[in-house]
């Protein structure tokens, strides 16, 4: 275990009714980082969070907090060093200020100190004018601000957030997410954020763990998880919509030439010539242009021509599937749909950079065998 | 019809004239049923909360027993409490049979399952996630239970209403363990039975109006608290 781990799991598993819902051989949350745990619903995210909060004892394995194992006798003391916010604000039927002071009261904080800290955090979350209001009179967004203030007022060594924005409407999320992100960055609060929404993970996370079927399928820097997913399963979850199989023609200088259904693609990464690989491309990395237009100054290495197979409005933007020998998915703005005249059956050119296309799956390193031992 | 009109007129006169016997009966009923309600709350709230939060084998059976107990027939309670307090019975040494204390015991037995049952339902009505949230905010188990009870305080007012309402108007147990002794264990309900039997309808009507007014007042007071909070 590294020295800066706030909490560490080893060989942890959890079961419900004899069914294993979580198996984590090792997981560390480092001091000051925001770790996002993403995955589909039912993937074990909330169970993982309850284990991290010492609210649920794992069936096997050990939870260490600041290097010391957490057992039943110490669970209360350790719980008082962390804070947890759920999807629902779960406020007590009391005033806003009383709610924010709740955790401090449990810890027996002196009233004067408690009052000052509550006032500070009410201000920090822009809800100072609500302090005397009854909690049940609040809107969803206000209530969740109270719940977050109630957690942060404790100045926790570890902040656990379980889908804190999932019940909020879009405009509310759009104001709350940047506010919270600013607070977490400024205070360097060690945070674990559980979410099924990958845009939230992108907004907050330093590292991302992808939890599918109770197991961590990938744990890496946020940018790598989103752009170089470790498996097709992860790729699909993080929004890589085009996944195409092909054969490697050549590979050098970090760029691999892959033949996908007769089309040659330049892809970031290394592979052995002749090897079968899968290529993943995020839809927002694909640009569509009229087939007549010259590439111009575009540095895009891949320029494919095909016909539009499908145009479907989604959020955000419109999802366009282009048949270029294989289905290639792009997202474009509604305005582009009109300007480019994107209709099914029309010819179109799709371009994307080599760096936007990735080899999915276990990285094939050509030089590990050749490199002499250090 | 005359009987009724005459009866009501006479009852009003009795009440307004401050008939000593009528008012002492009212006072005794209030004391006895009030004490029994307090005892049942003291026993029933912790028991109901424990039953709501604990998980143990046979819990379902206990919950079913409590729910059945909410409809405990007062005469049955009267019978068993009489036997317990009978001079040769297990608690005969207390020598409380045919005293107000005996009625308090019997009524507390009737009201306790009602309080346990309603507390159980009220506490279970607080979401499990709220309890987890309290623990995650650093509550000890005792602090968590206290906060949950506080959260369930409005539905629990129903426990007070139902408990008191059930025993102030109960008759079987009061009659059997109290004995309806004039000036000592005569309550509103036992007095009504007696006066009706004797054909003294005006006294019975006076007592029944008091009983109705009492039940209404208690419920009105508690309901207004509940409604003020619910807003």
XYZ file of C-alpha atoms in Angstrom:
605
model
C 0.000 0.000 0.000
C 1.340 3.406 -0.882
C 1.919 5.985 1.811
C -0.636 8.508 0.601
C -3.580 6.101 0.457
C -6.488 7.439 2.509
C -8.443 4.257 2.174
C -7.377 0.940 0.697
C -9.268 -2.243 -0.058
C -7.602 -5.604 -0.413
C -9.305 -8.812 -1.542
C -12.691 -7.335 -0.720
C -15.847 -9.110 -1.793
C -19.491 -8.561 -0.920
C -22.435 -10.891 -1.292
C -26.184 -10.524 -1.189
C -28.178 -13.679 -0.627
C -25.258 -15.874 -1.577
C -24.577 -13.986 -4.816
C -21.286 -12.190 -5.128
C -21.965 -8.582 -6.135
C -18.498 -7.146 -5.669
C -14.948 -8.414 -5.933
C -12.105 -5.936 -5.626
C -8.640 -7.453 -5.287
C -7.079 -4.039 -4.644
C -8.158 -0.423 -4.674
C -6.528 2.641 -3.167
C -7.853 6.154 -2.965
C -4.975 8.603 -2.851
C -4.922 11.756 -0.749
C -6.282 14.759 -2.609
C -7.541 12.907 -5.653
C -11.042 12.614 -7.061
C -11.676 9.029 -8.056
C -14.795 8.466 -10.113
C -16.352 5.030 -10.063
C -18.487 4.619 -13.151
C -20.482 1.710 -14.456
C -23.957 0.599 -15.332
C -26.646 0.383 -12.663
C -26.450 -2.830 -10.675
C -22.720 -3.048 -11.301
C -21.802 -2.874 -7.610
C -21.021 0.856 -7.361
C -23.191 1.609 -4.340
C -22.041 -1.530 -2.561
C -18.443 -0.440 -3.089
C -19.251 2.960 -1.631
C -20.935 1.483 1.440
C -17.881 -0.684 2.019
C -15.652 2.392 1.700
C -17.930 4.202 4.206
C -17.623 1.328 6.721
C -21.391 0.963 6.549
C -21.166 -2.531 5.181
C -18.732 -5.182 6.236
C -17.324 -7.030 3.249
C -17.787 -10.815 3.132
C -14.040 -11.198 2.703
C -10.991 -8.972 2.665
C -9.865 -5.917 4.520
C -10.566 -2.189 4.515
C -7.723 0.001 5.721
C -8.143 3.650 6.625
C -4.917 5.628 6.808
C -3.071 2.338 6.964
C -5.022 0.819 9.843
C -7.587 -1.934 9.411
C -11.162 -0.887 10.185
C -12.962 -3.332 12.456
C -16.364 -3.166 14.123
C -14.960 -1.581 17.274
C -13.374 1.301 15.367
C -16.038 1.745 12.710
C -17.737 4.674 14.501
C -14.467 6.528 15.061
C -13.481 6.045 11.414
C -16.949 6.944 10.166
C -16.501 10.281 11.907
C -13.526 11.033 9.666
C -15.485 10.619 6.453
C -18.723 11.929 4.960
C -21.184 10.434 2.533
C -23.781 12.078 0.303
C -26.463 9.992 -1.369
C -28.544 10.521 -4.492
C -31.454 11.666 -2.314
C -30.627 14.558 0.037
C -32.175 12.632 2.994
C -32.551 15.754 5.106
C -34.002 15.588 8.598
C -37.323 17.338 9.224
C -35.654 20.429 10.680
C -34.266 23.748 9.437
C -31.488 24.043 6.877
C -28.988 25.209 9.503
C -29.928 22.373 11.856
C -29.436 19.895 9.043
C -26.008 21.202 8.169
C -25.036 21.094 11.852
C -26.188 17.488 12.277
C -22.835 15.736 11.885
C -21.126 18.319 14.079
C -23.747 17.701 16.763
C -23.125 13.947 16.592
C -19.443 14.723 17.229
C -20.269 16.972 20.175
C -18.820 20.120 18.582
C -19.192 23.286 20.702
C -22.231 25.300 19.502
C -20.258 28.479 18.742
C -17.748 26.645 16.553
C -20.519 24.660 14.935
C -22.463 27.805 14.106
C -19.469 29.490 12.487
C -18.660 26.469 10.359
C -22.288 26.027 9.310
C -22.457 29.692 8.289
C -19.263 29.342 6.261
C -20.482 26.321 4.313
C -23.978 27.683 3.761
C -22.253 30.649 2.133
C -19.900 28.441 0.139
C -22.872 26.626 -1.425
C -24.815 29.865 -1.959
C -27.651 28.875 0.358
C -27.027 31.273 3.257
C -30.470 32.933 2.853
C -32.156 29.548 3.362
C -30.642 28.882 6.785
C -33.873 29.235 8.772
C -36.116 27.435 6.277
C -37.631 24.013 6.873
C -35.797 21.359 4.886
C -38.971 19.955 3.388
C -39.808 23.316 1.799
C -36.673 23.230 -0.385
C -36.397 22.469 -4.094
C -34.396 19.407 -5.171
C -31.318 21.425 -6.056
C -31.411 23.445 -2.820
C -31.847 20.274 -0.780
C -28.842 18.647 -2.442
C -26.766 21.755 -1.731
C -27.760 21.397 1.929
C -26.766 17.723 1.848
C -23.360 18.598 0.347
C -22.801 21.429 2.849
C -23.749 19.013 5.654
C -21.007 16.651 4.473
C -18.274 19.233 3.761
C -18.813 21.106 7.037
C -17.302 18.020 8.679
C -14.065 18.645 6.763
C -13.901 14.934 6.032
C -10.660 13.167 5.216
C -12.648 11.229 2.640
C -15.783 12.418 0.862
C -17.996 9.771 -0.699
C -20.610 10.831 -3.240
C -23.204 8.316 -4.425
C -24.859 9.659 -7.603
C -25.329 13.107 -6.012
C -26.713 14.716 -9.174
C -28.804 11.859 -10.539
C -32.117 13.196 -9.218
C -31.592 16.780 -10.330
C -32.871 18.404 -13.497
C -30.397 19.548 -16.126
C -30.266 23.313 -15.312
C -29.776 22.519 -11.617
C -26.992 20.077 -12.388
C -25.302 22.630 -14.607
C -24.988 25.121 -11.751
C -24.254 22.647 -8.962
C -21.578 20.569 -10.715
C -19.167 23.479 -11.363
C -19.755 24.830 -7.818
C -18.883 21.492 -6.252
C -15.977 20.867 -8.626
C -14.485 24.238 -7.633
C -14.810 23.441 -3.932
C -13.230 20.008 -4.282
C -10.320 21.404 -6.300
C -9.737 24.323 -3.962
C -9.797 22.188 -0.822
C -8.190 19.148 -2.393
C -10.799 16.974 -0.747
C -10.090 13.283 -1.270
C -13.252 12.142 -3.009
C -14.835 9.040 -4.413
C -17.673 9.887 -6.805
C -19.965 7.093 -7.881
C -21.949 7.846 -11.010
C -23.475 6.182 -14.031
C -23.023 9.457 -15.926
C -19.661 9.655 -17.649
C -19.887 13.421 -18.160
C -19.839 13.845 -14.376
C -16.759 11.664 -14.204
C -15.130 13.847 -16.859
C -16.009 17.003 -14.921
C -14.530 15.835 -11.615
C -12.208 12.909 -11.847
C -8.452 12.592 -11.749
C -8.776 8.831 -12.048
C -11.668 6.700 -13.190
C -12.539 3.153 -12.180
C -14.971 1.311 -14.429
C -17.043 -1.140 -12.392
C -19.045 -3.646 -14.397
C -20.533 -6.832 -12.969
C -18.979 -6.204 -9.556
C -15.429 -6.023 -10.879
C -13.158 -3.125 -11.727
C -12.565 -3.520 -15.458
C -10.250 -0.546 -15.792
C -8.652 1.907 -13.389
C -6.674 4.674 -14.950
C -6.368 8.392 -15.535
C -9.665 9.798 -16.724
C -8.348 10.686 -20.192
C -7.002 7.186 -20.754
C -10.214 5.451 -19.680
C -12.264 7.559 -22.054
C -9.869 7.400 -24.979
C -8.087 4.110 -24.527
C -10.589 1.761 -22.937
C -9.150 -1.559 -21.895
C -11.891 -3.724 -23.316
C -14.883 -3.583 -25.610
C -17.180 -3.665 -22.552
C -15.486 -0.605 -21.063
C -15.362 1.095 -24.454
C -19.112 0.722 -24.900
C -19.761 2.087 -21.421
C -17.507 5.115 -21.781
C -19.158 6.091 -25.051
C -16.872 4.705 -27.709
C -19.612 3.931 -30.214
C -17.621 2.715 -33.164
C -15.876 -0.559 -32.455
C -14.613 -2.320 -35.559
C -12.475 -5.422 -35.981
C -9.582 -5.437 -38.431
C -6.171 -6.822 -39.269
C -2.900 -5.001 -38.682
C -1.004 -4.176 -41.877
C 1.924 -2.297 -40.381
C 2.917 -0.586 -37.160
C 5.610 1.968 -36.539
C 6.292 5.114 -34.512
C 3.186 4.586 -32.415
C 0.860 4.515 -35.384
C -0.696 1.321 -36.627
C -2.205 0.806 -40.046
C -5.285 -1.399 -39.744
C -7.394 -2.874 -42.518
C -11.032 -2.721 -41.445
C -13.438 -4.246 -43.969
C -11.234 -3.137 -46.859
C -10.721 0.386 -45.501
C -7.297 1.429 -44.255
C -7.266 3.255 -40.932
C -4.384 4.941 -39.168
C -4.738 4.290 -35.484
C -2.778 5.364 -32.419
C -1.036 2.436 -30.729
C 1.195 -0.482 -31.493
C 0.405 -3.965 -32.744
C 2.035 -6.799 -34.618
C 1.441 -6.959 -38.370
C -1.094 -9.668 -39.168
C -2.690 -9.466 -35.748
C -6.482 -9.163 -35.373
C -7.398 -6.035 -33.408
C -10.402 -3.884 -32.555
C -10.447 -0.174 -33.235
C -12.507 2.221 -31.118
C -13.548 5.756 -32.113
C -15.579 8.229 -30.038
C -18.443 9.773 -32.025
C -17.538 13.352 -31.041
C -14.066 12.862 -32.593
C -15.516 12.215 -36.054
C -16.128 15.216 -38.335
C -18.469 15.043 -41.290
C -18.013 17.113 -44.465
C -19.422 17.160 -47.998
C -17.640 14.615 -50.211
C -16.665 17.403 -52.626
C -14.759 19.447 -50.062
C -10.961 19.313 -50.002
C -9.320 18.226 -46.803
C -7.606 21.590 -46.638
C -5.434 22.193 -43.590
C -7.067 19.427 -41.585
C -4.459 17.268 -39.951
C -6.896 14.374 -39.879
C -5.140 11.278 -41.111
C -8.256 9.276 -41.843
C -10.591 10.398 -44.591
C -13.365 7.940 -45.416
C -16.207 8.263 -47.869
C -19.484 6.471 -47.442
C -23.221 6.849 -47.335
C -25.368 7.924 -44.423
C -27.124 4.904 -42.953
C -29.018 6.554 -40.150
C -29.681 9.990 -38.635
C -31.120 9.998 -35.113
C -31.493 12.937 -32.741
C -30.084 12.277 -29.243
C -28.713 14.405 -26.448
C -26.478 16.228 -27.047
C -26.552 16.623 -30.803
C -27.524 14.229 -33.529
C -26.134 10.743 -33.978
C -25.201 9.914 -37.563
C -24.184 6.425 -38.662
C -22.093 6.407 -41.842
C -21.506 3.200 -43.778
C -17.837 3.345 -44.774
C -17.547 -0.417 -45.182
C -18.287 -0.656 -41.496
C -20.710 1.460 -39.429
C -18.921 4.612 -38.245
C -20.784 6.731 -35.679
C -20.465 10.520 -35.498
C -22.275 13.097 -33.389
C -22.939 16.464 -34.975
C -24.936 19.540 -34.025
C -28.480 19.981 -35.250
C -27.182 22.917 -37.277
C -24.675 20.737 -39.120
C -27.462 18.319 -39.984
C -29.220 21.124 -41.816
C -26.108 22.750 -43.363
C -24.609 19.511 -44.625
C -27.994 18.176 -45.728
C -27.484 14.983 -43.748
C -30.179 12.594 -44.880
C -30.164 8.857 -45.042
C -28.677 7.547 -48.287
C -26.662 10.707 -49.052
C -22.913 10.447 -49.732
C -20.662 11.942 -47.073
C -17.031 12.128 -46.024
C -15.985 11.331 -42.463
C -12.619 12.399 -41.098
C -10.873 11.716 -37.817
C -7.329 11.915 -36.532
C -5.194 8.889 -35.981
C -4.918 9.989 -32.345
C -8.719 9.796 -32.010
C -8.757 6.120 -32.946
C -7.476 3.587 -30.443
C -6.730 -0.068 -30.297
C -9.038 -1.587 -27.707
C -8.034 -4.315 -25.374
C -4.824 -5.550 -23.845
C -2.085 -3.339 -25.204
C 0.228 -5.273 -27.437
C 3.731 -4.181 -26.802
C 6.117 -5.073 -29.582
C 9.258 -4.276 -27.699
C 8.814 -5.996 -24.337
C 10.265 -9.224 -25.712
C 13.122 -7.499 -27.481
C 14.043 -5.039 -24.727
C 16.960 -6.203 -22.606
C 16.302 -6.582 -18.904
C 17.204 -3.459 -16.943
C -88.125 11.428 22.107
C -89.134 13.217 25.298
C -86.864 10.899 27.213
C -83.913 11.994 25.120
C -84.656 15.743 25.233
C -85.353 15.592 28.943
C -82.203 13.593 29.487
C -79.988 16.047 27.638
C -81.542 19.011 29.493
C -80.965 17.356 32.860
C -77.422 16.380 31.875
C -76.603 19.968 30.970
C -77.936 21.083 34.337
C -75.802 18.511 36.155
C -72.659 19.584 34.332
C -73.275 23.288 34.719
C -74.180 22.952 38.395
C -70.807 21.253 38.864
C -72.199 18.048 40.306
C -69.386 16.793 42.521
C -69.793 13.146 41.770
C -69.794 13.638 37.994
C -66.639 15.756 38.099
C -64.786 13.399 40.422
C -65.562 10.529 38.089
C -64.164 12.554 35.188
C -61.023 13.407 37.127
C -60.408 9.773 38.057
C -60.875 8.618 34.461
C -58.384 11.219 33.277
C -55.828 10.257 35.908
C -56.153 6.551 35.333
C -56.142 6.595 31.532
C -53.498 9.346 31.425
C -51.147 7.343 33.639
C -51.783 4.175 31.671
C -51.032 6.032 28.413
C -47.756 7.406 29.792
C -46.711 3.932 30.959
C -47.579 2.421 27.589
C -45.568 5.136 25.791
C -42.579 4.579 28.078
C -42.663 0.843 27.363
C -44.017 0.866 23.829
C -41.814 3.441 22.101
C -38.488 1.757 22.907
C -39.970 -1.655 22.190
C -41.476 -0.520 18.885
C -38.254 1.194 17.817
C -36.177 -1.855 18.744
C -38.539 -4.122 16.853
C -38.379 -1.873 13.799
C -34.592 -1.673 13.698
C -33.510 -5.103 14.907
C -33.330 -8.246 12.804
C -33.557 -11.530 14.682
C -35.034 -14.966 14.087
C -38.723 -15.046 14.953
C -39.107 -11.305 14.370
C -42.034 -11.851 12.025
C -43.816 -13.829 14.714
C -43.285 -11.051 17.273
C -44.559 -8.416 14.838
C -47.650 -10.498 14.152
C -48.201 -10.904 17.890
C -47.940 -7.139 18.390
C -50.371 -6.471 15.571
C -52.838 -8.947 17.065
C -52.271 -7.295 20.440
C -53.445 -3.984 18.986
C -56.923 -5.439 19.014
C -56.691 -7.069 22.439
C -60.252 -7.406 23.860
C -60.387 -5.434 27.145
C -62.481 -8.122 28.871
C -59.787 -10.699 28.195
C -57.162 -8.352 29.637
C -59.509 -7.725 32.578
C -59.804 -11.451 33.225
C -56.057 -12.107 33.218
C -55.116 -9.008 35.176
C -57.778 -9.913 37.764
C -56.318 -13.378 38.079
C -52.777 -11.998 38.395
C -53.803 -9.541 41.098
C -56.183 -11.938 42.882
C -55.226 -12.371 46.522
C -53.893 -15.876 45.866
C -52.534 -14.932 42.424
C -48.867 -14.293 41.551
C -49.156 -10.549 42.205
C -51.707 -10.861 44.990
C -49.175 -9.471 47.460
C -49.430 -6.060 45.809
C -53.024 -5.811 47.106
C -54.089 -3.477 44.319
C -57.124 -5.321 42.951
C -60.195 -3.042 42.991
C -58.042 0.091 43.246
C -57.294 2.669 40.531
C -53.791 1.161 40.256
C -55.314 -2.093 39.001
C -57.163 -0.190 36.253
C -53.935 1.592 35.305
C -52.182 -1.778 34.960
C -54.969 -3.281 32.860
C -55.253 -0.221 30.610
C -51.478 -0.050 30.144
C -51.602 -3.672 28.995
C -54.302 -2.759 26.467
C -52.543 0.380 25.186
C -48.972 -0.941 25.002
C -49.380 -3.136 21.909
C -51.099 -0.209 20.167
C -48.144 2.064 20.936
C -45.618 -0.634 19.955
C -47.435 -1.322 16.696
C -47.760 2.312 15.666
C -44.172 3.120 16.673
C -43.007 0.119 14.664
C -44.857 1.340 11.593
C -43.719 4.949 12.079
C -40.053 4.019 12.435
C -40.233 1.652 9.488
C -41.765 4.510 7.518
C -38.456 6.378 7.801
C -36.382 5.255 4.797
C -33.514 2.831 5.441
C -31.275 5.206 3.483
C -31.977 7.931 6.058
C -30.613 5.653 8.771
C -27.539 4.896 6.660
C -27.128 8.624 6.058
C -27.203 9.330 9.802
C -24.569 6.664 10.430
C -22.494 8.059 7.573
C -22.687 11.497 9.203
C -21.098 9.974 12.282
C -24.129 9.131 14.410
C -23.670 6.501 17.091
C -26.365 3.863 17.184
C -28.182 5.679 20.003
C -27.965 9.021 18.151
C -29.296 7.331 15.028
C -32.292 5.833 16.860
C -33.045 9.173 18.506
C -32.976 11.000 15.167
C -35.188 8.372 13.551
C -37.741 8.702 16.360
C -37.575 12.453 16.023
C -38.177 12.092 12.284
C -41.155 9.806 12.962
C -42.624 12.109 15.609
C -45.699 13.074 13.636
C -46.949 9.568 12.876
C -46.103 8.711 16.476
C -48.560 11.307 17.716
C -51.069 8.863 16.308
C -49.769 6.357 18.848
C -50.645 8.739 21.660
C -54.091 9.413 20.223
C -54.893 5.788 19.542
C -53.538 4.622 22.887
C -55.441 7.165 24.969
C -58.570 6.962 22.826
C -58.606 3.191 23.166
C -58.452 3.079 26.942
C -60.471 6.129 28.010
C -63.529 4.522 26.419
C -62.777 0.923 27.399
C -65.053 -0.686 29.944
C -64.515 -4.435 30.318
C -61.156 -4.266 32.056
C -62.027 -1.258 34.257
C -65.133 -3.020 35.476
C -63.400 -6.308 36.238
C -60.212 -5.080 37.920
C -61.621 -1.871 39.386
C -64.950 -3.146 40.585
C -66.831 0.125 39.895
C -66.628 1.176 43.553
C -68.321 4.514 44.158
C -65.815 7.285 44.889
C -62.857 4.979 44.370
C -62.790 3.124 41.078
C -65.845 4.446 39.301
C -64.831 5.720 35.854
C -66.844 7.439 33.127
C -67.622 4.207 31.337
C -68.405 2.009 34.344
C -70.575 4.768 35.809
C -72.480 5.017 32.549
C -73.257 1.302 32.583
C -74.468 1.525 36.148
C -76.622 4.644 35.685
C -78.142 3.318 32.460
C -79.004 0.080 34.236
C -80.704 2.022 36.977
C -82.666 4.079 34.418
C -80.851 7.323 35.373
C -80.496 8.324 31.776
C -79.756 11.992 32.472
C -76.618 11.097 34.475
C -75.527 8.598 31.827
C -76.020 11.206 29.110
C -74.029 13.772 31.086
C -71.200 11.283 31.444
C -71.338 10.311 27.781
C -71.148 13.970 26.727
C -68.072 14.383 28.920
C -66.484 11.296 27.431
C -67.152 12.458 23.887
C -65.848 15.939 24.644
C -62.728 14.477 26.221
C -61.946 12.204 23.282
C -62.562 15.068 20.896
C -60.370 17.532 22.815
C -57.411 15.195 23.019
C -57.592 14.348 19.330
C -58.146 17.940 18.332
C -55.075 19.089 20.265
C -52.842 16.387 18.811
C -54.207 16.790 15.298
C -53.601 20.523 15.330
C -49.960 19.927 16.286
C -49.679 17.388 13.508
C -51.256 19.654 10.921
C -49.134 22.634 11.892
C -45.989 20.564 11.299
C -47.294 19.000 8.132
C -47.603 22.367 6.431
